[in-house]
CSV table of C-alpha atoms in Angstrom, one decimal:
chain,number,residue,atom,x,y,z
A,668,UNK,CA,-9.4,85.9,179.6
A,669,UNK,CA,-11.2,89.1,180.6
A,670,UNK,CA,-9.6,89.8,183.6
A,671,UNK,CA,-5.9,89.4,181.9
A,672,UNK,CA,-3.4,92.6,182.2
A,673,UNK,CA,-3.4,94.6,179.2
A,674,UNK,CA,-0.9,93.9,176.8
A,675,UNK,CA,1.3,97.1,175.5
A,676,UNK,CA,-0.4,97.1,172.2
A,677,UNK,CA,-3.7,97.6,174.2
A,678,UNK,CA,-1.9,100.4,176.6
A,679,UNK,CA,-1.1,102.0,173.6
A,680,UNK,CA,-4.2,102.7,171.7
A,681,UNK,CA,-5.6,103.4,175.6
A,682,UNK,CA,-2.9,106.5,175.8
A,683,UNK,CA,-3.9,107.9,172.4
A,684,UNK,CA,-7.5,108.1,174.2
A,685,UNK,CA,-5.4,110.1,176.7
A,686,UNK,CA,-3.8,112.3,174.3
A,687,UNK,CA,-6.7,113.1,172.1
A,688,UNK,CA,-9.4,113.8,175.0
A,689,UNK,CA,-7.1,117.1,176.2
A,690,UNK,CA,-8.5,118.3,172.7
A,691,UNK,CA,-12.1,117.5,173.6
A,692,UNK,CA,-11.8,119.0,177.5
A,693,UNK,CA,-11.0,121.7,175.6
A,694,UNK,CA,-14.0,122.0,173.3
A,695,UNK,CA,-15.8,121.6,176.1
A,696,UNK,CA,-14.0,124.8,178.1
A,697,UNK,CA,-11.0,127.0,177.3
A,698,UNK,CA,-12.2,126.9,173.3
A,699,UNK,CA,-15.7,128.6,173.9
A,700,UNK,CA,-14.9,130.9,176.8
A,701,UNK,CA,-12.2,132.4,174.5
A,702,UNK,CA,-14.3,132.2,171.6
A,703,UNK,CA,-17.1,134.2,173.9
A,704,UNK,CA,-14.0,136.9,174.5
A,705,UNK,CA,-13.5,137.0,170.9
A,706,UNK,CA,-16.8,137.7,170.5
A,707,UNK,CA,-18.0,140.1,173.4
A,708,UNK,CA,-14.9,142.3,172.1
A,709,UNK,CA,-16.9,142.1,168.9
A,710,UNK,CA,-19.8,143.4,170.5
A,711,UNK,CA,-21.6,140.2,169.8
A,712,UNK,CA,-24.7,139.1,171.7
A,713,UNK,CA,-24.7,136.5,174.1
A,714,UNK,CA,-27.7,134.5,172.8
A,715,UNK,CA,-25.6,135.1,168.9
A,716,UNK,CA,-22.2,134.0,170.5
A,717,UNK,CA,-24.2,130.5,171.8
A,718,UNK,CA,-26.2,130.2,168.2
A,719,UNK,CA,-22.7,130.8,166.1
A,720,UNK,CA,-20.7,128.3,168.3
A,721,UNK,CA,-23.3,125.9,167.5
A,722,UNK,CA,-23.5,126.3,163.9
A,723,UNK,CA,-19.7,126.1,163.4
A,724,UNK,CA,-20.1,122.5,165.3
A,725,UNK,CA,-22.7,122.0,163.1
A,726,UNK,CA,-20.5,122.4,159.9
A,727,UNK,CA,-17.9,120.5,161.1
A,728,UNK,CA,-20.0,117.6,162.1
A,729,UNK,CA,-22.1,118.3,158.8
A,730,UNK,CA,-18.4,117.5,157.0
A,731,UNK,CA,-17.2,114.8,158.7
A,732,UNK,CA,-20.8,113.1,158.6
A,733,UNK,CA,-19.9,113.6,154.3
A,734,UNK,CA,-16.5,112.6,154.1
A,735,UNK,CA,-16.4,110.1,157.3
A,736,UNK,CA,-17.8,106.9,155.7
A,737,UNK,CA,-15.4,107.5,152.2
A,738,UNK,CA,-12.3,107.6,154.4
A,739,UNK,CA,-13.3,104.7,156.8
A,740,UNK,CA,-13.8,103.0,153.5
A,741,UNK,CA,-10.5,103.8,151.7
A,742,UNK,CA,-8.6,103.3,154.9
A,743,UNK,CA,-9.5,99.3,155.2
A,744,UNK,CA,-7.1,99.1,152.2
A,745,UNK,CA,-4.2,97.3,153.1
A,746,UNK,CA,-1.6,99.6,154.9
A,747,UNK,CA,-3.9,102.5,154.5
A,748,UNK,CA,-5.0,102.9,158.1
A,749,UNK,CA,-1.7,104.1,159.5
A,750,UNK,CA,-0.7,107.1,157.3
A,751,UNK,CA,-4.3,108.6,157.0
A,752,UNK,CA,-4.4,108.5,161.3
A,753,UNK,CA,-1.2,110.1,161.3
A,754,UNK,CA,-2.1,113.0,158.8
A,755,UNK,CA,-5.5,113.5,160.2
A,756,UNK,CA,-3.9,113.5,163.8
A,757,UNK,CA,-1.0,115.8,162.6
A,758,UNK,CA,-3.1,118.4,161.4
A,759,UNK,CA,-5.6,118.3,164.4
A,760,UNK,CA,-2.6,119.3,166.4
A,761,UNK,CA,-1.1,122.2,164.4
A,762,UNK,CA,-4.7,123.4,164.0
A,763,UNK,CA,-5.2,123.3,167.7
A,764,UNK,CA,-1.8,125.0,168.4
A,765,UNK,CA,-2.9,127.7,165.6
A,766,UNK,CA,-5.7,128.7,167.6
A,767,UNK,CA,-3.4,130.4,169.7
A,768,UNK,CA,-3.0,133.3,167.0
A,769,UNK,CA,-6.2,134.7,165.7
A,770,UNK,CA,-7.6,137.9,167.3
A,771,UNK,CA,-10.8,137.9,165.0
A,772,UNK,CA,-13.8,135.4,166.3
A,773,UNK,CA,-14.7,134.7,162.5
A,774,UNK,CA,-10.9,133.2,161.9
A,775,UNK,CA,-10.9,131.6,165.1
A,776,UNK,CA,-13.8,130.0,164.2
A,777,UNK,CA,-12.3,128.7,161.1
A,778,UNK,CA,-9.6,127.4,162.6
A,779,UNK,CA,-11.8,125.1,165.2
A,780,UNK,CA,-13.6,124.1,162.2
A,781,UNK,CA,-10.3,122.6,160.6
A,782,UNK,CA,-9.2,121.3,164.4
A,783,UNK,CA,-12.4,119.6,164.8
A,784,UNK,CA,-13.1,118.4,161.4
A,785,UNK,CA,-9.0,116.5,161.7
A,786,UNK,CA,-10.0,115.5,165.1
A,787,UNK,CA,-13.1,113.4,164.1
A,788,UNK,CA,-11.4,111.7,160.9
A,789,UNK,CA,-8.2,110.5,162.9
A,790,UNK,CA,-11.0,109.3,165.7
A,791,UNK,CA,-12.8,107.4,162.8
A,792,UNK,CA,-9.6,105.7,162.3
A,793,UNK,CA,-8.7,105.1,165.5
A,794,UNK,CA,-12.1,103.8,166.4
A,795,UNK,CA,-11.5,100.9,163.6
A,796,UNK,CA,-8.3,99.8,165.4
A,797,UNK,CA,-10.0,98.7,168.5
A,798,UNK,CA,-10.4,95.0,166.1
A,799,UNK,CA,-7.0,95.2,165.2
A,800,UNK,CA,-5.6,95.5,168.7
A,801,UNK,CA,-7.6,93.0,170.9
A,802,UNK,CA,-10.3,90.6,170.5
A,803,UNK,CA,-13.8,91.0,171.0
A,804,UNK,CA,-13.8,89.4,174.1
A,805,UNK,CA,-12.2,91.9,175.7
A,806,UNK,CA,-13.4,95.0,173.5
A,807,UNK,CA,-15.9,96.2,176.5
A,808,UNK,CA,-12.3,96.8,178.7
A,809,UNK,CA,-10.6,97.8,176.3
A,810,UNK,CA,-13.0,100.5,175.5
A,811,UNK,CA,-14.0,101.7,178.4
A,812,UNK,CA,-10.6,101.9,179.7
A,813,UNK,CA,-10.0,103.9,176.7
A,814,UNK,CA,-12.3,106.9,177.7
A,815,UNK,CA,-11.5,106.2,181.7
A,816,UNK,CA,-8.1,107.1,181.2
A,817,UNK,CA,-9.0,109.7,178.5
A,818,UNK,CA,-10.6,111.1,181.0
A,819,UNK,CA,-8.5,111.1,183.5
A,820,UNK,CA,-5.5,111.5,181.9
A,821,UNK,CA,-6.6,114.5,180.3
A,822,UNK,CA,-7.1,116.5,183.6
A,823,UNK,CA,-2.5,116.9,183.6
A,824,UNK,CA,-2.8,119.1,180.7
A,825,UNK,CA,-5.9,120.9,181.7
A,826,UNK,CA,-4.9,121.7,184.8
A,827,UNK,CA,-1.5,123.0,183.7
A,828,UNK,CA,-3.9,125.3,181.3
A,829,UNK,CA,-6.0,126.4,184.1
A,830,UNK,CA,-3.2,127.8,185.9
A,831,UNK,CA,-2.2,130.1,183.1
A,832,UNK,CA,-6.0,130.7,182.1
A,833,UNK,CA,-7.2,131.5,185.6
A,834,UNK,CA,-4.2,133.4,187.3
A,835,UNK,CA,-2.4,134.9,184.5
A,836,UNK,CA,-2.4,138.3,185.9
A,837,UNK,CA,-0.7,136.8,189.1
A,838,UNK,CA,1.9,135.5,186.6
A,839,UNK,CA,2.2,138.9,184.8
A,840,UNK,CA,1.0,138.1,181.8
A,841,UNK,CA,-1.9,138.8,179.1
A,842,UNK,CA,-4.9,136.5,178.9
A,843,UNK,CA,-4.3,135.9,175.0
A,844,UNK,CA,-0.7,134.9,176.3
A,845,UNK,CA,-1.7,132.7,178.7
A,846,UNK,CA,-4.8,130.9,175.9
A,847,UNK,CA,-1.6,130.5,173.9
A,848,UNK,CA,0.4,128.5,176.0
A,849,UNK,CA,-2.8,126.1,176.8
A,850,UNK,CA,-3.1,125.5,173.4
A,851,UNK,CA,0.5,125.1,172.8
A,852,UNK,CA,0.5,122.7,175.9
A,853,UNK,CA,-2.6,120.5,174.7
A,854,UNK,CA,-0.9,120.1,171.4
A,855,UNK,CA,2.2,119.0,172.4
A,856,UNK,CA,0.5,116.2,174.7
A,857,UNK,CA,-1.8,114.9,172.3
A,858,UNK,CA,1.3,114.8,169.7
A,859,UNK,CA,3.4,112.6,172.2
A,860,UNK,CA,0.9,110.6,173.3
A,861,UNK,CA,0.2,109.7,169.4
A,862,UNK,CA,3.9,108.6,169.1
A,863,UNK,CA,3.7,105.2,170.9
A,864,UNK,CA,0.5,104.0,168.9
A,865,UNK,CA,2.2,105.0,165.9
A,866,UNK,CA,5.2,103.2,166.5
A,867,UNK,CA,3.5,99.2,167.7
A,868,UNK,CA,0.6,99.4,165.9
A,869,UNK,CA,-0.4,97.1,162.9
A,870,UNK,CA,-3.4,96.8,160.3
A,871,UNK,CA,-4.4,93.3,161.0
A,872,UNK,CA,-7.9,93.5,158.8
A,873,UNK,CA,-8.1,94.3,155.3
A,874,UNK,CA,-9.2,94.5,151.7
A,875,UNK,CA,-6.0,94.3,149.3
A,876,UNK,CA,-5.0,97.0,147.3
A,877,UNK,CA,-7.2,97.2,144.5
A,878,UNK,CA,-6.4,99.0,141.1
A,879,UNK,CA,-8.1,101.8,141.6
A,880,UNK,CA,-8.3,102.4,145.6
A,881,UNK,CA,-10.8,105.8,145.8
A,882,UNK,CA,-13.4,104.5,143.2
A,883,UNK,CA,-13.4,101.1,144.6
A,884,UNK,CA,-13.3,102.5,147.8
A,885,UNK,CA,-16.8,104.2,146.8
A,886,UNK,CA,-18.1,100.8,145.5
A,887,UNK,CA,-17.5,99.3,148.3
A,888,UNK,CA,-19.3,101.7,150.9
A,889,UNK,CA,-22.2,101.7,148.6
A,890,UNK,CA,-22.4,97.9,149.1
A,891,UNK,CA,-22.2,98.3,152.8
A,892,UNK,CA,-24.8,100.7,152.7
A,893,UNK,CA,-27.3,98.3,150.8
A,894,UNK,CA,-26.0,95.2,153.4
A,895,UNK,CA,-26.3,97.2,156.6
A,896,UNK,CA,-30.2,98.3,155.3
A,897,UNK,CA,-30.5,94.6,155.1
A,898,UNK,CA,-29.0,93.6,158.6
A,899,UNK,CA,-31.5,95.0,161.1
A,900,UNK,CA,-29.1,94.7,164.2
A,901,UNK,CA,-26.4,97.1,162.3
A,902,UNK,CA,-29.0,99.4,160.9
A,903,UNK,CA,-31.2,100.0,164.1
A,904,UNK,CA,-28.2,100.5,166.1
A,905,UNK,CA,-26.7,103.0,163.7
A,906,UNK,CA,-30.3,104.5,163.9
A,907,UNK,CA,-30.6,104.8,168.1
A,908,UNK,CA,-27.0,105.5,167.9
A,909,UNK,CA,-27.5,108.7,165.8
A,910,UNK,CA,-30.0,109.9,168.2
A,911,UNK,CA,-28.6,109.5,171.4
A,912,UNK,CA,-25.5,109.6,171.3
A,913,UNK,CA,-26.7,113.2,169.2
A,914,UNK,CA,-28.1,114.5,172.6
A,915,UNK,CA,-24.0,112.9,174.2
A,916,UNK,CA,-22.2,115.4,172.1
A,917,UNK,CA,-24.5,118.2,172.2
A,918,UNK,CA,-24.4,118.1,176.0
A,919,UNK,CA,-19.9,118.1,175.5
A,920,UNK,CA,-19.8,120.5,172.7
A,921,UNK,CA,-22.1,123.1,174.2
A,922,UNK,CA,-22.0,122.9,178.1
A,923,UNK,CA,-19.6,125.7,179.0
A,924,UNK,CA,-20.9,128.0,175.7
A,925,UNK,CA,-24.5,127.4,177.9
A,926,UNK,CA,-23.2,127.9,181.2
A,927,UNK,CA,-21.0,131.5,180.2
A,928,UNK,CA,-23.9,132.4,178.2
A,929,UNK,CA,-26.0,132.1,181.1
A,930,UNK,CA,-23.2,134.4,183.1
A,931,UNK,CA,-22.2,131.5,185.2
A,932,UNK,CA,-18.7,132.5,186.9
A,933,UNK,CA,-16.3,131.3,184.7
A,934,UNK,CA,-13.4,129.9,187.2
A,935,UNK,CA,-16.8,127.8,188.4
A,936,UNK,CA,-17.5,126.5,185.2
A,937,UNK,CA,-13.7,125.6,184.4
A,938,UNK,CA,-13.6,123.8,187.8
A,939,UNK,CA,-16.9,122.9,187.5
A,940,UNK,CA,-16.0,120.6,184.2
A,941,UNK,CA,-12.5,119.4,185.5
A,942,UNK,CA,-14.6,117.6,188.2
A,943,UNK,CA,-16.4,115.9,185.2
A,944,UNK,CA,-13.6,114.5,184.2
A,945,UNK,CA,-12.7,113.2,187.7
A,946,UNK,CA,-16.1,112.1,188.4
A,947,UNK,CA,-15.7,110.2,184.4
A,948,UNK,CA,-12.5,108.4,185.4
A,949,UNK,CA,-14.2,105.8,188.0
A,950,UNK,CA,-17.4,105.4,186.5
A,951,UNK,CA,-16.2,104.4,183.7
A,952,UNK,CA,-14.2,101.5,184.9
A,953,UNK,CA,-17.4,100.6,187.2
A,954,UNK,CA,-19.4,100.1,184.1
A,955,UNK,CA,-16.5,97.7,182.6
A,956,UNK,CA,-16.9,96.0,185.2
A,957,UNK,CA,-20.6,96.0,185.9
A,958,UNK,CA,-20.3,95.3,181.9
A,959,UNK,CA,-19.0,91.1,182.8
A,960,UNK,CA,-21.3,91.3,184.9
A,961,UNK,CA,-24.9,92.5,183.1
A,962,UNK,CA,-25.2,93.0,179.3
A,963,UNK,CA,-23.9,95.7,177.6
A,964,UNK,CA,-27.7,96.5,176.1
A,965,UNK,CA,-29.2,97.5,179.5
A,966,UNK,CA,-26.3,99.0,180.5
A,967,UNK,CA,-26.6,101.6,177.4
A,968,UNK,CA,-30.3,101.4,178.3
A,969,UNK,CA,-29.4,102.8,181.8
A,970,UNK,CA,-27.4,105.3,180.8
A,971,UNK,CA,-29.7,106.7,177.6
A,972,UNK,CA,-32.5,107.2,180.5
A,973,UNK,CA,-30.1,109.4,183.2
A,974,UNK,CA,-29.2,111.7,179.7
A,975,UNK,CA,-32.6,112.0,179.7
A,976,UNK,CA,-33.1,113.3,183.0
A,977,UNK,CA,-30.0,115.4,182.8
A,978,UNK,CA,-31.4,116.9,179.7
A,979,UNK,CA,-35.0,118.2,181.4
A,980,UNK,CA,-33.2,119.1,184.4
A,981,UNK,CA,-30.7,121.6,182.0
A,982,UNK,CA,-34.0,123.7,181.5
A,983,UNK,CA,-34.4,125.4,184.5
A,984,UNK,CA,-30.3,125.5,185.2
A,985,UNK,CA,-29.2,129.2,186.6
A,986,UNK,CA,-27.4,128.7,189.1
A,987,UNK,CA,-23.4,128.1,189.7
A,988,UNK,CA,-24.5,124.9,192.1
A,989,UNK,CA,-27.0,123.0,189.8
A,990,UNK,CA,-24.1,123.6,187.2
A,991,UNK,CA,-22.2,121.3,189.2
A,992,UNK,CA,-24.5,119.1,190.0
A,993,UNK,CA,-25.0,119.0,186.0
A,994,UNK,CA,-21.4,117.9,185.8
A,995,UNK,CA,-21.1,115.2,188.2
A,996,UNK,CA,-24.2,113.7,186.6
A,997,UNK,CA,-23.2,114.0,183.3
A,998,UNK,CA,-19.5,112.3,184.5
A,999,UNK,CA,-21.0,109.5,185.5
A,1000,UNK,CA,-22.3,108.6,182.5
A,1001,UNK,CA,-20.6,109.7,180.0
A,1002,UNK,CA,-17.9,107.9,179.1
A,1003,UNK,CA,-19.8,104.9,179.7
A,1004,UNK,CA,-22.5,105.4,177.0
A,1005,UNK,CA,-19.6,106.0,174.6
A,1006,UNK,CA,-17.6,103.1,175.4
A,1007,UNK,CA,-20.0,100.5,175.6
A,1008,UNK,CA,-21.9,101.9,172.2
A,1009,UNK,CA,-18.3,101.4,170.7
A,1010,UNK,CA,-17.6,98.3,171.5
A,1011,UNK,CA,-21.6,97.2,171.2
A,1012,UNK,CA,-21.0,98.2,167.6
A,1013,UNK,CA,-17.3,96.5,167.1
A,1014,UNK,CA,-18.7,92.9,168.2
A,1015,UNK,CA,-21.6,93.0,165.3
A,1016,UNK,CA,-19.9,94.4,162.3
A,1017,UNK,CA,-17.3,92.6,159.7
A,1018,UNK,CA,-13.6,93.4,161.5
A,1019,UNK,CA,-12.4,93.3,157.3
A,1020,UNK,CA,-14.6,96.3,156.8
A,1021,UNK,CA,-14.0,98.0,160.1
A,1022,UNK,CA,-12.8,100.9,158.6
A,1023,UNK,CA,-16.0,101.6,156.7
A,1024,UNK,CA,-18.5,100.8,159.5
A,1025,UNK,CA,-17.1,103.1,161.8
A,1026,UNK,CA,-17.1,105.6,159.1
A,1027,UNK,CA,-21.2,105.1,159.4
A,1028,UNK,CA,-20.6,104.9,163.2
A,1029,UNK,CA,-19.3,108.3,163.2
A,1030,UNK,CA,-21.9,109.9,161.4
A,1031,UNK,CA,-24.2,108.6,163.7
A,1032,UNK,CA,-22.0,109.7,166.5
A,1033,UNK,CA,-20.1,113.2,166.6
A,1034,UNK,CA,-21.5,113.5,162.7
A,1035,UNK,CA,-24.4,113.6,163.8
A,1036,UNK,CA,-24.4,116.5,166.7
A,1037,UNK,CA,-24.9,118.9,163.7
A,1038,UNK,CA,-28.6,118.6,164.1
A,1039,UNK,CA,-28.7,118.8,167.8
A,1040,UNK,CA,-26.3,122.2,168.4
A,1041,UNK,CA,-28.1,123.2,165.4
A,1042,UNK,CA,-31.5,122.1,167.1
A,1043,UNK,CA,-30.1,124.0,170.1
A,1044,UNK,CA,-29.2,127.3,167.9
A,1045,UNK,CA,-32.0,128.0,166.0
A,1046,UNK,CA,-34.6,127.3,168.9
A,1047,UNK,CA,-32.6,129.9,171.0
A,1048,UNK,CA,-32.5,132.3,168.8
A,1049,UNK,CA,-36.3,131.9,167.5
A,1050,UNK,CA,-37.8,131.9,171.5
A,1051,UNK,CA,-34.7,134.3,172.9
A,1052,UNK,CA,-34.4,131.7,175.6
A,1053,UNK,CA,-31.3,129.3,176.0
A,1054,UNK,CA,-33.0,127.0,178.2
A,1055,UNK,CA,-35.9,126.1,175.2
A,1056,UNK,CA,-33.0,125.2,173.1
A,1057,UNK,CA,-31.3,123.0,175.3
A,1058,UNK,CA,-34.1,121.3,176.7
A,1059,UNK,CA,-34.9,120.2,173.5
A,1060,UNK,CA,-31.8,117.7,173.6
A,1061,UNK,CA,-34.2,115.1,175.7
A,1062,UNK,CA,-35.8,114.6,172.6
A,1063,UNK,CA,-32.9,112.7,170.8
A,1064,UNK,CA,-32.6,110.4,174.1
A,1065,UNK,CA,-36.2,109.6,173.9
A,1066,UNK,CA,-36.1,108.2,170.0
A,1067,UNK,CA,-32.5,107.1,170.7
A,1068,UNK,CA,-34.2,104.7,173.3
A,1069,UNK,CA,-36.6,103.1,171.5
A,1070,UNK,CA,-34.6,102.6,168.6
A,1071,UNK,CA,-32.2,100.8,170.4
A,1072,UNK,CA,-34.9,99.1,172.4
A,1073,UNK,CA,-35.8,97.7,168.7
A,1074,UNK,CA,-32.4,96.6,167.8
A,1075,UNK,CA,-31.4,94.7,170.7
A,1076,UNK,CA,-34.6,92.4,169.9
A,1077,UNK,CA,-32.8,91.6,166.8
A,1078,UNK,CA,-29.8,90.1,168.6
């Protein structure tokens, strides 16, 4: 049953991964390097530009880690799950396209914080559909070809961007005019890509619609907390899981702002991150595959390791080449480690309370990056060295390890 095609329901939660990730190749690349141009016009220091890029991912993960767990709850409600994707989605797009506009790096900032904060709620939901769309069976495939083709797919709007970003003077046009149309271009793809999903897919888990849906909704989370304490696979998980995949997102979110703070050439680092994606695309699907094969646990094991070493080898980074070497490293791994920790997570919660449990999951995913960009920001700008700050991300793997090494036991 595995090895079956996918069916179009499948395909079309897979191309929402496709639409969404042009927002996150983004984060990780166009975003900062015009956020740095914002702010070097401002006369803003390069180690300040790094430490203020990661506190405002620090806020928004710091919000969505607040709010994440009450919306996953309230969205379980029957017919619930639909409209709140579409209006988180909805706004992540007009807030991405927004970007275009600001010329001060303290309203631009703002903005990302709104983009970002949409982003991660319509992902919470999103997340939760995976049970509503296949059976668990088949949730390891499903997921991984999620972030494969994210990946991938994600490269056609990019690479349209890049044109405009890196040869807009050939073009005969401004570089605030060219930023423009790659966010414009981004937005719209994420937006179509949505439409399909929208259209096929149906809540298949659910509580019914109680009489008072937000308070009950509150209730509810507050008995999931007290249950998931009580189930040591769910809570140990959740635990390795916030560490880890802490040191994942730090790595995404603040890559390039690292690199151009370093003065890496930025048509390098563009490129440079484009071959992540490339590099993301097949490894992925290999670890779906190797995933029939071995368990999912030492697969994750695996990949929570080579983080590690990517991590420790980040310290002494300076040069353009070990930047790419970075890169491919970090794509082969990548969108494994996420895919299999989603799925991992889908097969051992309640699917009736999906909603709610990924709301937890994403705090302990991109909810809970705050403390590693923020671990990364203040250790920069205490010791004056980047390098300090970012090598300090190993030390999320290491815990995230042998948490997980603890929960797996539990199975």
């Amino acid at each position: 049953m595995n090895d079956k095609k996918l069916t179009k329901l499948e395909k079309y939660w897979i191309m929402y991964d496709v639409g969404n990730s042009a927002f996150i190749l983004l984060v990780s690349t166009i975003i900062p390097i015009y956020f740095n141009h914002l702010s070097s016009m401002a006369n803003i220091s390069e180690v300040n530009y790094l430490a203020y890029w990661g506190y405002a991912a620090s806020l928004t993960t710091a919000i969505v880690a607040i709010i994440g767990p009450v919306l996953g709850s309230i969205v379980d409600t029957k017919g619930y799950k639909k409209p709140f994707f579409s209006i988180s989605m909805m706004v992540g797009v007009l807030a991405l396209a927004a970007l275009s506009f600001p010329t001060s790096w303290v309203i631009f900032l703002a903005i990302f914080v709104i983009a970002k904060i949409a982003f991660s709620t319509a992902n919470i939901f999103y997340d939760s559909m995976l049970l509503d769309i296949t059976t668990p069976e088949r949730m390891d495939t499903v997921s991984s070809h999620g972030y494969a083709w994210g990946y991938i797919g994600s490269c056609i709007p990019f690479v349209i961007s890049l044109v405009f970003v890196l040869f807009y003077e050939s073009i005969g046009m401004s570089f605030e005019m060219a930023i423009m149309i790659a966010f414009f271009i981004n937005a719209i793809w994420w937006f179509a890509l949505t439409i399909p999903l929208l259209r096929k897919y149906q809540q298949v888990y659910y509580v019914e619609k109680p009489k008072h849906p937000i308070r009950q909704s509150f209730q509810r989370l507050f008995h999931t907390l007290k249950e998931i304490t009580k189930d040591r696979k769910v809570f140990l998980f959740l635990v390795a899981f916030f560490f880890y995949i802490d040191g994942v997102y730090t790595i995404i979110d603040m890559a390039t702002a690292y690199g151009s703070a370093l003065g890496l050439d930025t048509q390098g680092l563009l490129v440079a991150l484009l071959v992540t994606q490339i590099v993301a695309f097949p490894f992925a699907l290999i670890f779906s595959k190797l995933s029939k094969i071995y368990p999912a646990k030492l697969l994750i094991k695996i990949c929570i390791v080579a983080y590690t070493c990517i991590a420790l080898f980040a310290i002494q980074l300076d040069k353009q080449w070990e930047f790419w070497l970075l890169a491919i490293c970090v794509g082969m791994f990548q969108g494994a480690i996420q895919a299999l920790s989603r799925s991992y997570f889908a097969k051992i919660i309640p699917p009736q309370k999906s909603g709610e449990y990924f709301g937890l999951f994403d705090i302990c995913g991109k909810g809970a990056s705050f403390m590693g960009t923020a671990l990364v920001s203040i250790t920069a700008q205490l010791t004056g060295y980047m390098n300090i700050g970012v090598g300090m991300i190993s030390i999320m793997f290491v815990i995230g390890f042998y948490f997980f090494n603890k929960a797996t036991k539990e199975m």
